[in-house]
Coordinates of C-alpha atoms in Angstrom, one line a residue:
X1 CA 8.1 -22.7 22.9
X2 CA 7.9 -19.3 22.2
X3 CA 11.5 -19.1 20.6
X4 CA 10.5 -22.0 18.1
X5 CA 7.5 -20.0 17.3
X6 CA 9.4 -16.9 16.9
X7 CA 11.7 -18.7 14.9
X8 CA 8.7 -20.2 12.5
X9 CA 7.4 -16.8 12.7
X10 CA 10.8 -15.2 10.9
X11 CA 10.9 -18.5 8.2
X12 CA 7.7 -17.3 7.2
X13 CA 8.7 -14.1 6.6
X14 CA 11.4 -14.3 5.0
X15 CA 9.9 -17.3 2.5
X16 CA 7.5 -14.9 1.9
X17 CA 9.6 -11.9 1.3
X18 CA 11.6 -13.5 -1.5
X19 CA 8.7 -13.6 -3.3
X20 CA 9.2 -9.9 -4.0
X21 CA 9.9 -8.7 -7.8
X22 CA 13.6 -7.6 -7.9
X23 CA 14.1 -5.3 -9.5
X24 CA 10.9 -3.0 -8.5
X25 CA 8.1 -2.8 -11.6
X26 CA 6.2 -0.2 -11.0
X27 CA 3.8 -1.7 -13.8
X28 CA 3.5 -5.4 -12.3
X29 CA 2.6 -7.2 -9.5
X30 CA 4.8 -6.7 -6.6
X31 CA 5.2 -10.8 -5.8
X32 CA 6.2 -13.0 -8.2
X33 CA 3.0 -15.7 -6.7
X34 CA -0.6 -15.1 -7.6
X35 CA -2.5 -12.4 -5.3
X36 CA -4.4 -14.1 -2.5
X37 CA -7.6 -15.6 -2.9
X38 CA -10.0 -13.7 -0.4
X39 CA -12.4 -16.2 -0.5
X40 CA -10.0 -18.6 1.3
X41 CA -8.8 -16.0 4.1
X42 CA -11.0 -15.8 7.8
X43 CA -9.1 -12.4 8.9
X44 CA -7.9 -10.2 6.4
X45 CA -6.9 -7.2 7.4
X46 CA -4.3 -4.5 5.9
X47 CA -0.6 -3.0 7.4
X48 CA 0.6 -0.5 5.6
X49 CA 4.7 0.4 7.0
X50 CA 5.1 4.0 6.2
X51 CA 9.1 3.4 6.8
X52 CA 9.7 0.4 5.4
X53 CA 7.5 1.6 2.3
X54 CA 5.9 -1.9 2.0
X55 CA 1.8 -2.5 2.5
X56 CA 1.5 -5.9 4.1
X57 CA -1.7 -7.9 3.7
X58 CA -2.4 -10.5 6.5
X59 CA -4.8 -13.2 7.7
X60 CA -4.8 -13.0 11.6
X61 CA -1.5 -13.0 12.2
X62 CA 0.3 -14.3 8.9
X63 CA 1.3 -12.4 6.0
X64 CA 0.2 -13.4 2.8
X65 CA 1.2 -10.8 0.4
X66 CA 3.7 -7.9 0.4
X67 CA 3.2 -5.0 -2.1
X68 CA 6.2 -2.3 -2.4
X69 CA 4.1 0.9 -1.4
X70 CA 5.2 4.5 -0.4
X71 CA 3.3 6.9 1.8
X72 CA 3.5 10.6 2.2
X73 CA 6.5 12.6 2.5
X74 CA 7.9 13.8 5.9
X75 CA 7.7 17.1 6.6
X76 CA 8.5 18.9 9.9
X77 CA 5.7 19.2 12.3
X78 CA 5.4 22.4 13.9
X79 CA 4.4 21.9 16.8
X80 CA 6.6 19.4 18.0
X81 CA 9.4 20.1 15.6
X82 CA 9.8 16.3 14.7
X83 CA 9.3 15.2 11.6
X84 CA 5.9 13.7 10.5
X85 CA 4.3 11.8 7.3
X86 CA 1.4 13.2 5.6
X87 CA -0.4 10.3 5.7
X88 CA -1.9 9.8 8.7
X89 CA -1.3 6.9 10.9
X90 CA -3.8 4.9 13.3
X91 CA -6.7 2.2 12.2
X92 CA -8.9 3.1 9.3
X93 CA -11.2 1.0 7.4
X94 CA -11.7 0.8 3.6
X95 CA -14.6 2.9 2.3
X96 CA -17.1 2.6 -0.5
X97 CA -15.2 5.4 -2.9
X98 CA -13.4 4.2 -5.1
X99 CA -12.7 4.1 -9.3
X100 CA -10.7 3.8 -12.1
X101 CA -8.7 7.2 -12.6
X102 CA -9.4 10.5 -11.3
X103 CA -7.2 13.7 -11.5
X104 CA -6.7 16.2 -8.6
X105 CA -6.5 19.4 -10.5
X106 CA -4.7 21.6 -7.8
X107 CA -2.1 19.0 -7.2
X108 CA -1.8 19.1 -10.9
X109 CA -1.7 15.3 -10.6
X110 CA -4.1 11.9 -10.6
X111 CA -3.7 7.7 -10.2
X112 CA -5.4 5.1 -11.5
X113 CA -7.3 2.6 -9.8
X114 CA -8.6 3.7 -6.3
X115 CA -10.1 2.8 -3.2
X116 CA -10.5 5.2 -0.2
X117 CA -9.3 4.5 3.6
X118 CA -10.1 8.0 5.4
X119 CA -12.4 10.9 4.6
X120 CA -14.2 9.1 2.1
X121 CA -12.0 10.2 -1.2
X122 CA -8.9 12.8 0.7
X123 CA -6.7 9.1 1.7
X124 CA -6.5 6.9 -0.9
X125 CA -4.9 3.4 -1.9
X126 CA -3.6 4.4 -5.7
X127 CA -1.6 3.4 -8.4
X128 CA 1.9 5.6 -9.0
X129 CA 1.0 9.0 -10.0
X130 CA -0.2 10.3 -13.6
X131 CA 0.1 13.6 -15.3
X132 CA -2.3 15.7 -16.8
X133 CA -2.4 14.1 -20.1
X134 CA -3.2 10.6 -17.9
X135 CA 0.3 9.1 -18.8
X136 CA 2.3 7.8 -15.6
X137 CA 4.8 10.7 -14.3
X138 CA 7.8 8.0 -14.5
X139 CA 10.0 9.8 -12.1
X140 CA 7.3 9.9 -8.9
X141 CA 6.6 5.9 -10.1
X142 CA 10.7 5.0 -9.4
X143 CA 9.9 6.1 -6.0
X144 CA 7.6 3.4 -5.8
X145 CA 9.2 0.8 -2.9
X146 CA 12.1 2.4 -2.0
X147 CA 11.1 6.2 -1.0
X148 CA 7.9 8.4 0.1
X149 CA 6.8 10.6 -2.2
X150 CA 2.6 11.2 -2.1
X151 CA 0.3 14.2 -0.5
X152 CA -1.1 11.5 2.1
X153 CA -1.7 8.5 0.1
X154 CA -0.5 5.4 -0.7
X155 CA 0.7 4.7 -4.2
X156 CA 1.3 1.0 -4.6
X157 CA 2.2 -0.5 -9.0
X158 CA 0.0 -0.6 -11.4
X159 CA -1.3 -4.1 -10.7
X160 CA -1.3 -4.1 -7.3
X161 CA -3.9 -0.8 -7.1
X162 CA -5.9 -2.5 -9.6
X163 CA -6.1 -5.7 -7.3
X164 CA -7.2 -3.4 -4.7
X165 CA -9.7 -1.4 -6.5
X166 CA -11.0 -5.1 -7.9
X167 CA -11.0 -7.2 -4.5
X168 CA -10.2 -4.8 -1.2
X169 CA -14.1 -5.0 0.4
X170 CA -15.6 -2.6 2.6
X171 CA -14.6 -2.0 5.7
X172 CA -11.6 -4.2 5.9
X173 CA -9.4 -2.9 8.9
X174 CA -6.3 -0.9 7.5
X175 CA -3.1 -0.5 10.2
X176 CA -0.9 2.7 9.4
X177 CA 2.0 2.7 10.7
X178 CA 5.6 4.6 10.8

């Protein structure tokens, strides 16, 4: 029984995964389906896969949505010598902060659409970065999927932050993992 279940469990991912926009566009919705409809899901709850550069929205235990994310860049911890993300990993919850742009003046860089997961404002889910002007910085947004590249938060496209900003409540458990 458990093989069969395993089995279903891998068909469902995989249907699911070929959903994904091929290429990557950084402006549009990651999936090629509509976004889910929270109204219909008992137990949503957020992964976020720091490696795999993917944010993975669930209900229980079956994944309705995959958005091509990245996370913070490693750098070597020095106290263990290993290297580490900047964005922090454990359980956090999504927080009442969150807007339409802002721009971090000593990182010289800003995102649109955001909602806050830790620190209320420091970890953020965002849209690819901008610049100073507000126009997207186009080489951090190629990253976008495929490679880390933020301070600590999660950059995720255009559309997909927006969604977020838009339909993400309060307090819905968010998994970081690496």
């Amino acid at each position: 029984m458990v093989a069969k279940k395993n089995k279903k469990a891998n068909q469902n991912h995989h249907q699911k995964s070929s959903h994904m926009r091929t290429p990557i566009d950084w402006h549009k919705s990651s999936e090629t389906v509509p976004y889910p409809d929270l109204s219909k899901v008992k137990n949503f709850w957020i992964k976020v896969s720091l490696k795999k550069n993917r944010t993975y929205l669930y209900d229980g235990n079956k994944l309705i949505y995959t958005m091509y994310s990245s996370g913070g860049v490693y750098k070597k911890d020095p106290k263990t010598g290993k290297m580490k993300s900047m964005t922090p990993t454990g359980t956090f919850h999504a927080q009442e902060e969150r807007g339409e742009s802002f721009y971090n003046q000593s990182l010289n860089e800003g995102a649109n659409y955001y909602v806050s997961w830790r620190n209320h404002g420091t970890y953020l889910f965002h849209s690819v970065p901008t610049k100073a002007g507000g126009e997207y910085n186009v080489q951090e947004a190629k990253k976008l999927g495929k490679s880390t590249g933020s301070h600590g938060c999660i950059r995720l496209s255009i559309a997909d932050a927006k969604w977020m900003y838009s339909h993400l409540p309060v307090g819905i458990k968010i998994v970081i993992v690496n």
